[in-house]
Coordinates of C-alpha atoms and ligand atoms in Angstrom, one line a residue:
M1 CA 156.7 154.7 104.5
A2 CA 153.2 154.8 103.1
E3 CA 152.0 151.6 104.6
K4 CA 148.3 150.9 104.3
I5 CA 146.6 149.9 107.5
V6 CA 144.1 147.1 107.1
N7 CA 141.8 146.1 110.0
I8 CA 140.9 142.4 110.2
A9 CA 139.1 140.4 112.9
D10 CA 140.9 137.8 115.1
S11 CA 140.1 135.2 112.4
V12 CA 139.1 135.6 108.8
T13 CA 138.3 133.3 106.0
V14 CA 140.7 133.0 103.1
G15 CA 138.1 134.5 100.8
E16 CA 137.5 137.5 103.2
L17 CA 141.3 138.1 103.5
A18 CA 141.8 138.1 99.7
E19 CA 139.0 140.6 99.3
T20 CA 140.3 142.9 102.0
L21 CA 143.8 142.8 100.5
G22 CA 142.5 143.2 97.0
L23 CA 144.2 139.9 95.9
S24 CA 142.8 137.0 94.0
V25 CA 141.8 134.0 96.1
T26 CA 144.1 131.8 94.0
T27 CA 147.1 134.0 94.7
L28 CA 146.4 133.8 98.4
I29 CA 145.8 130.1 98.4
G30 CA 149.0 129.7 96.4
E31 CA 151.0 131.7 98.9
L32 CA 149.5 129.7 101.8
F33 CA 150.4 126.5 100.0
K34 CA 154.0 127.7 99.7
N35 CA 154.0 128.1 103.4
G36 CA 152.8 124.6 104.0
I37 CA 149.1 125.5 104.5
A38 CA 146.6 123.7 102.2
A39 CA 143.6 126.0 102.5
T40 CA 140.3 126.4 100.8
I41 CA 138.4 129.7 100.3
N42 CA 136.2 129.1 103.4
Q43 CA 139.0 128.1 105.7
R44 CA 139.6 130.4 108.7
L45 CA 143.1 131.9 109.3
D46 CA 144.0 133.4 112.6
F47 CA 145.5 136.8 112.8
E48 CA 149.1 135.6 113.2
T49 CA 148.9 133.5 110.0
A50 CA 147.4 136.3 108.1
Q51 CA 150.2 138.6 109.2
I52 CA 152.9 136.1 108.1
I53 CA 151.3 135.7 104.7
V54 CA 151.0 139.5 104.2
E55 CA 154.8 139.7 105.0
E56 CA 155.6 136.8 102.7
L57 CA 153.7 138.5 99.9
G58 CA 155.8 141.7 100.4
L59 CA 152.6 143.8 100.5
D60 CA 152.8 147.4 101.7
V61 CA 150.1 146.6 104.3
Q62 CA 150.0 146.6 108.0
L63 CA 147.4 144.4 109.6
K64 CA 145.6 145.6 112.7
R65 CA 143.4 143.5 114.9
K66 CA 139.8 144.6 114.9
T67 CA 138.2 144.4 118.3
V68 CA 134.7 143.1 118.2
S69 CA 133.9 144.5 121.6
A70 CA 133.5 147.9 120.0
E71 CA 131.2 146.6 117.3
I72 CA 129.1 144.5 119.7
H73 CA 128.6 147.2 122.2
H74 CA 127.8 149.9 119.7
H75 CA 124.7 150.7 121.5
A76 CA 126.4 150.6 124.9
H77 CA 123.9 151.9 127.4
K78 CA 125.0 154.8 129.7
L79 CA 124.0 153.8 133.2
S80 CA 121.8 156.1 135.2
D81 CA 122.4 156.7 138.9
K82 CA 119.4 154.5 139.5
A83 CA 121.3 151.5 138.2
V84 CA 121.2 148.5 140.5
P85 CA 123.6 145.5 140.9
R86 CA 123.1 142.8 138.3
P87 CA 124.4 139.1 138.1
P88 CA 127.8 138.7 136.5
I89 CA 127.9 137.2 133.0
V90 CA 130.5 134.5 132.8
A91 CA 131.7 132.6 129.7
V92 CA 133.2 129.1 130.0
M93 CA 135.9 128.8 127.4
G94 CA 138.8 126.5 126.6
H95 CA 140.2 123.8 124.3
V96 CA 137.9 121.2 122.8
D97 CA 137.0 118.3 125.1
H98 CA 138.5 119.9 128.2
G99 CA 135.1 119.6 129.9
K100 CA 133.3 123.0 129.6
T101 CA 129.9 121.5 129.0
S102 CA 130.5 118.8 131.6
L103 CA 131.4 121.5 134.2
L104 CA 128.2 123.4 133.4
D105 CA 126.2 120.2 133.6
A106 CA 127.6 119.4 137.0
I107 CA 127.0 122.9 138.2
L108 CA 123.5 123.0 137.0
D109 CA 122.7 119.3 137.6
K110 CA 121.7 118.6 134.0
K111 CA 122.8 116.3 131.2
T112 CA 123.8 118.3 128.1
A113 CA 127.2 116.8 127.5
A114 CA 125.7 113.3 127.5
S115 CA 122.9 114.3 125.1
E116 CA 125.4 116.0 122.8
A117 CA 126.6 112.3 122.6
G118 CA 130.3 112.8 121.9
E119 CA 129.5 115.8 119.8
I120 CA 131.1 119.1 120.1
T121 CA 129.3 122.2 121.3
Q122 CA 128.3 124.3 118.2
H123 CA 126.7 127.4 119.6
I124 CA 126.6 129.5 122.6
S125 CA 124.1 128.3 125.3
A126 CA 123.2 130.4 128.3
Y127 CA 122.3 129.3 131.8
Q128 CA 121.8 130.7 135.3
A129 CA 123.2 129.1 138.4
Q130 CA 122.5 130.1 142.1
R131 CA 125.2 130.3 144.8
N132 CA 124.6 131.6 148.3
G133 CA 121.4 133.3 147.2
R134 CA 123.1 135.0 144.2
T135 CA 122.6 134.4 140.5
I136 CA 125.4 133.8 138.0
T137 CA 124.8 133.9 134.3
L138 CA 126.9 131.2 132.5
L139 CA 127.6 130.9 128.8
D140 CA 128.9 127.7 127.2
T141 CA 131.1 128.1 124.2
P142 CA 132.5 125.6 121.7
G143 CA 136.2 124.7 121.9
H144 CA 136.6 123.4 118.4
E145 CA 139.0 125.4 116.3
A146 CA 136.3 126.2 113.7
F147 CA 134.5 128.4 116.2
A148 CA 136.9 131.2 116.9
A149 CA 134.3 133.9 116.1
L150 CA 131.9 132.4 118.6
R151 CA 134.5 132.3 121.3
Q152 CA 135.5 135.9 120.5
H153 CA 131.9 137.0 120.8
G154 CA 131.5 134.9 124.0
A155 CA 134.4 136.8 125.5
T156 CA 133.1 140.2 124.6
L157 CA 129.7 139.6 126.1
T158 CA 131.2 138.8 129.5
D159 CA 132.5 140.1 132.7
V160 CA 134.4 137.0 133.7
V161 CA 135.8 134.2 131.6
I162 CA 136.4 130.8 133.1
I163 CA 139.3 129.2 131.2
V164 CA 138.9 125.5 131.5
V165 CA 142.1 123.4 131.1
A166 CA 142.1 119.7 131.4
A167 CA 144.7 118.6 134.0
D168 CA 145.7 115.6 131.9
D169 CA 146.1 117.5 128.7
G170 CA 147.5 120.9 129.6
V171 CA 147.5 124.2 127.7
K172 CA 146.4 123.8 124.1
P173 CA 145.9 126.2 121.1
Q174 CA 142.3 127.1 121.9
T175 CA 143.3 127.6 125.6
V176 CA 145.8 130.2 124.4
E177 CA 143.2 131.8 122.1
A178 CA 140.6 131.9 124.9
I179 CA 143.1 133.7 127.1
R180 CA 143.8 136.2 124.3
F181 CA 140.1 136.8 123.7
A182 CA 139.4 137.3 127.4
R183 CA 142.2 139.9 127.6
S184 CA 141.2 141.7 124.5
A185 CA 137.6 141.9 125.9
N186 CA 138.9 143.2 129.2
A187 CA 137.2 140.3 131.0
K188 CA 138.4 139.0 134.3
I189 CA 140.0 135.5 134.2
V190 CA 139.4 132.5 136.5
V191 CA 141.2 129.3 135.6
A192 CA 139.4 126.0 136.2
I193 CA 141.9 123.1 136.1
N194 CA 139.5 120.3 135.3
K195 CA 139.6 116.4 135.3
I196 CA 141.8 116.3 138.5
D197 CA 140.1 113.0 139.3
K198 CA 142.1 111.4 136.4
E199 CA 145.2 109.4 137.2
A200 CA 147.2 111.3 134.5
A201 CA 146.2 114.7 136.0
N202 CA 149.0 117.1 136.5
P203 CA 147.6 120.4 137.8
Q204 CA 151.1 121.6 138.7
L205 CA 152.2 121.3 135.1
V206 CA 149.2 123.3 133.9
K207 CA 150.0 126.1 136.4
T208 CA 153.6 126.1 135.3
Q209 CA 152.5 126.4 131.6
L210 CA 150.1 129.2 132.4
A211 CA 152.6 131.1 134.5
S212 CA 155.7 130.7 132.4
E213 CA 154.2 131.0 128.9
H214 CA 151.0 133.0 129.3
G215 CA 151.5 135.4 132.2
L216 CA 148.8 133.9 134.4
N217 CA 150.4 133.5 137.8
P218 CA 148.5 131.5 140.4
E219 CA 147.8 133.3 143.6
E220 CA 149.5 130.5 145.7
W221 CA 152.7 131.5 143.8
G222 CA 152.3 135.1 144.6
G223 CA 150.5 136.0 141.4
D224 CA 147.0 137.4 141.0
T225 CA 145.2 134.7 138.9
V226 CA 142.6 132.6 140.7
M227 CA 143.0 128.9 139.8
V228 CA 140.7 126.2 141.1
E229 CA 141.3 122.5 140.7
V230 CA 138.0 120.9 139.9
S231 CA 136.4 117.7 138.6
A232 CA 133.2 117.8 136.6
K233 CA 133.0 114.1 137.1
T234 CA 133.1 113.9 140.9
G235 CA 131.9 117.5 141.5
Q236 CA 135.0 118.4 143.5
N237 CA 135.4 122.1 144.2
L238 CA 132.6 123.3 142.0
D239 CA 131.2 125.4 144.8
K240 CA 134.6 126.9 145.3
L241 CA 134.8 127.7 141.6
L242 CA 131.5 129.6 141.8
D243 CA 132.6 131.4 145.0
M244 CA 135.8 132.5 143.2
V245 CA 133.9 133.7 140.2
L246 CA 131.6 135.8 142.4
L247 CA 134.6 137.2 144.3
V248 CA 136.4 138.2 141.1
A249 CA 133.1 139.6 139.7
D250 CA 132.7 141.7 142.8
M251 CA 135.9 143.6 142.0
E252 CA 133.9 145.2 139.2
D253 CA 130.9 147.4 139.8
L254 CA 128.4 145.4 137.8
R255 CA 125.1 147.3 137.4
A256 CA 122.2 147.6 135.1
D257 CA 119.2 149.9 134.7
E258 CA 115.9 148.3 135.4
D259 CA 113.6 151.1 134.6
V260 CA 114.4 151.6 130.8
P261 CA 113.1 149.9 127.7
A262 CA 114.6 146.4 127.4
E263 CA 117.8 146.0 125.4
G264 CA 120.5 143.4 125.0
L265 CA 122.1 141.0 122.6
V266 CA 121.1 138.1 120.3
I267 CA 123.2 135.1 121.4
E268 CA 121.6 132.4 119.3
A269 CA 118.9 132.0 116.6
H270 CA 117.4 129.1 114.8
M271 CA 114.2 128.0 113.1
E272 CA 112.0 125.4 114.8
T273 CA 109.0 123.6 113.1
G274 CA 105.8 124.8 114.7
R275 CA 107.5 127.6 116.7
G276 CA 109.2 129.6 113.9
A277 CA 112.2 131.7 114.8
V278 CA 113.5 130.8 118.2
V279 CA 115.9 133.5 119.4
G280 CA 118.2 133.4 122.4
L281 CA 118.5 136.8 124.0
L282 CA 120.7 138.1 126.8
V283 CA 119.0 141.1 128.4
E284 CA 121.4 143.8 129.5
N285 CA 119.0 146.5 130.8
G286 CA 115.3 146.9 131.4
H287 CA 112.7 144.1 131.4
L288 CA 111.5 142.2 128.4
K289 CA 107.9 141.0 128.4
P290 CA 105.4 139.3 126.2
G291 CA 103.8 141.8 123.8
H292 CA 106.8 144.0 123.4
Y293 CA 107.8 144.9 119.9
L294 CA 111.5 144.2 119.2
V295 CA 114.1 145.1 116.6
A296 CA 117.4 143.3 116.2
G297 CA 119.5 144.3 113.3
T298 CA 117.0 144.2 110.4
A299 CA 114.8 141.6 112.0
Y300 CA 111.6 142.6 113.7
G301 CA 109.0 140.8 115.9
R302 CA 106.6 140.9 118.8
V303 CA 107.4 138.8 121.9
R304 CA 105.0 135.9 121.8
T305 CA 106.6 133.7 124.4
L306 CA 109.6 133.9 126.7
Q307 CA 111.3 130.8 128.2
D308 CA 114.1 130.6 130.7
F309 CA 117.0 128.2 130.1
R310 CA 115.1 125.3 131.6
G311 CA 112.3 125.8 129.1
K312 CA 109.9 127.2 131.7
T313 CA 107.6 130.0 130.5
V314 CA 108.4 133.3 132.1
K315 CA 106.6 136.7 131.9
D316 CA 109.5 138.9 132.5
A317 CA 113.3 138.8 131.8
G318 CA 115.5 141.4 133.5
P319 CA 119.2 142.3 133.5
S320 CA 121.7 139.5 132.8
M321 CA 118.9 137.0 132.2
P322 CA 119.1 134.7 129.1
V323 CA 115.8 133.9 127.5
N324 CA 114.5 132.1 124.4
M325 CA 111.9 134.1 122.6
T326 CA 109.5 133.3 119.9
G327 CA 107.8 135.9 117.8
F328 CA 110.5 137.2 115.4
K329 CA 109.3 137.2 111.8
E330 CA 112.8 136.1 110.7
L331 CA 116.1 135.3 112.2
P332 CA 118.3 138.1 113.5
Q333 CA 122.0 137.7 113.5
F334 CA 124.2 136.4 116.3
G335 CA 125.7 139.5 118.1
D336 CA 123.0 141.9 116.9
G337 CA 121.8 144.3 119.6
F338 CA 118.1 144.2 120.3
E339 CA 115.9 147.0 121.5
I340 CA 112.3 147.8 122.0
A341 CA 110.5 149.5 119.1
K342 CA 108.5 151.9 121.1
S343 CA 106.0 153.4 118.7
A344 CA 104.4 152.7 115.4
K345 CA 106.5 155.4 113.9
K346 CA 109.7 153.6 114.8
K347 CA 108.4 150.4 113.4
L348 CA 107.7 152.2 110.2
A349 CA 111.2 153.6 110.0
I350 CA 112.6 150.1 110.4
W351 CA 110.4 148.7 107.7
R352 CA 111.5 151.6 105.4
K353 CA 115.1 150.7 106.2
R354 CA 114.5 147.1 105.3
L355 CA 112.7 148.0 102.1
K356 CA 115.6 150.1 101.1
L357 CA 118.0 147.2 101.8
N358 CA 115.9 144.9 99.7
K359 CA 115.6 147.4 96.9
R360 CA 119.4 147.5 96.6
K361 CA 119.4 143.7 96.3
W362 CA 116.8 143.8 93.6
Q363 CA 118.2 143.6 90.0
P364 CA 116.0 144.1 86.9
Q365 CA 115.9 140.9 85.0
P366 CA 115.7 141.6 81.3
M367 CA 114.3 138.2 80.4
L368 CA 111.5 138.5 82.9
L369 CA 110.7 142.0 81.8
A370 CA 110.6 141.0 78.2
Q371 CA 108.3 138.1 79.0
I372 CA 105.9 140.5 80.8
F373 CA 105.9 143.1 78.1
L374 CA 105.8 140.8 75.0
R375 CA 102.8 138.9 76.3
Ligands
GTP401 N1 137.4 112.0 134.2 C1 136.8 113.1 133.8 N2 136.3 113.3 132.6 C2 135.7 114.5 132.3 C3 135.7 115.5 133.2 N3 135.1 116.6 132.6 C4 134.7 116.2 131.4 N4 135.1 114.9 131.1 C5 134.9 114.1 129.9 O1 135.6 114.8 128.8 C6 134.9 114.7 127.6 C7 134.6 116.1 127.0 O2 133.7 116.8 127.8 P1 132.8 118.0 127.3 O3 132.2 118.5 128.5 O4 131.9 117.6 126.2 O5 133.9 118.9 126.8 P2 133.8 120.4 126.1 O6 134.9 121.2 126.6 O7 132.4 120.9 126.4 O8 134.0 120.1 124.6 P3 133.6 121.0 123.3 O9 132.2 121.5 123.5 O10 133.6 120.0 122.2 O11 134.6 122.1 123.2 C8 133.6 113.9 127.9 O12 133.8 112.6 127.6 C9 133.5 114.1 129.5 O13 132.8 113.0 130.1 C10 136.2 115.3 134.5 O14 136.2 116.2 135.4 N5 136.8 114.1 134.8
MG402 MG1 131.0 121.6 125.0

């Protein structure tokens, strides 16, 4: 059968799906409605829903899951034999309100969850914790269903994913999704069963759910998934959690090159009054320093200042270190790889590329031309 294969990401908007399938948005919305889903053009659908709808529509199309890991690590650096051990990069993921930000707060002794004031986390933030003289890079991700893309990116950036499950709430949709992302990104999984201080906590039930429905068997039951019962509120077992993360990370040979031009990924970008573009970067190889010229996607800039996650000015950011940088002329995109623009020639090539991009966008405007010529 001449089935067409269409690649889509783990979640797509209704508009994007209609476009990829060559359908009108109204047809797609109509079909979703028939299936009991009232959707708008910007609504995100997960892969499974998209698949069902394609079947319902009787299209000659086979959907394939696009893995972002390949896209993100397009510039994947080939390690030299001089590569040295680097800190593991660990994403904290899980269902909304299960305590991801609170766990990080407790580990780092800070107060983000409280200052988010009942708000949900809306972007990826990066931190570094110390344990037994070793450094661990930690990424906080949002648990809200609207942020599937961010979670997916979070998983692909990482070596280890801590799946946080609230002991009084159990496995929920975004828990399942986080497990799926971690697996598709080939990251190691450590489960943190949180809120065990609560009266309604039932860690055994969480383990049963994970083991019987999601193939994550706790070590104590003869499986190979590390699960730690913790409380962000009382601080119970947080050291043990970090020890386990390091143990699991040590099963991989995590290394980076120090002696190469800095490169890595954009993990956050926003404008700030007085500072301009503030861009969160995760360095993968090399050392980033003030004065370096950088390119990320089609954005370009010169490092003016670098700050660590506590806001302290630093002069050097090496492998696995997250930093906030100022000096970009405009905002790069989340997930863009960054690299050093070594010479003026390279800078020029990038500007040319940008001009070409802009030229394509430029449309002659007859009214404007007429005004100019008839003056
Ligand atoms: N009793 C108790 N409450 C906790 C614990 N951890 C988190 N909480 C509470 O659970 C709520 C949600 O915590 P957050 O840390 O914001 O949850 P989150 O997973 O970061 O949520 P999103 O960023 O929205 O996905 C807050 O009211 C926390 O105080 C815990 O170990 N015990
Ligand atoms: Mg949070």
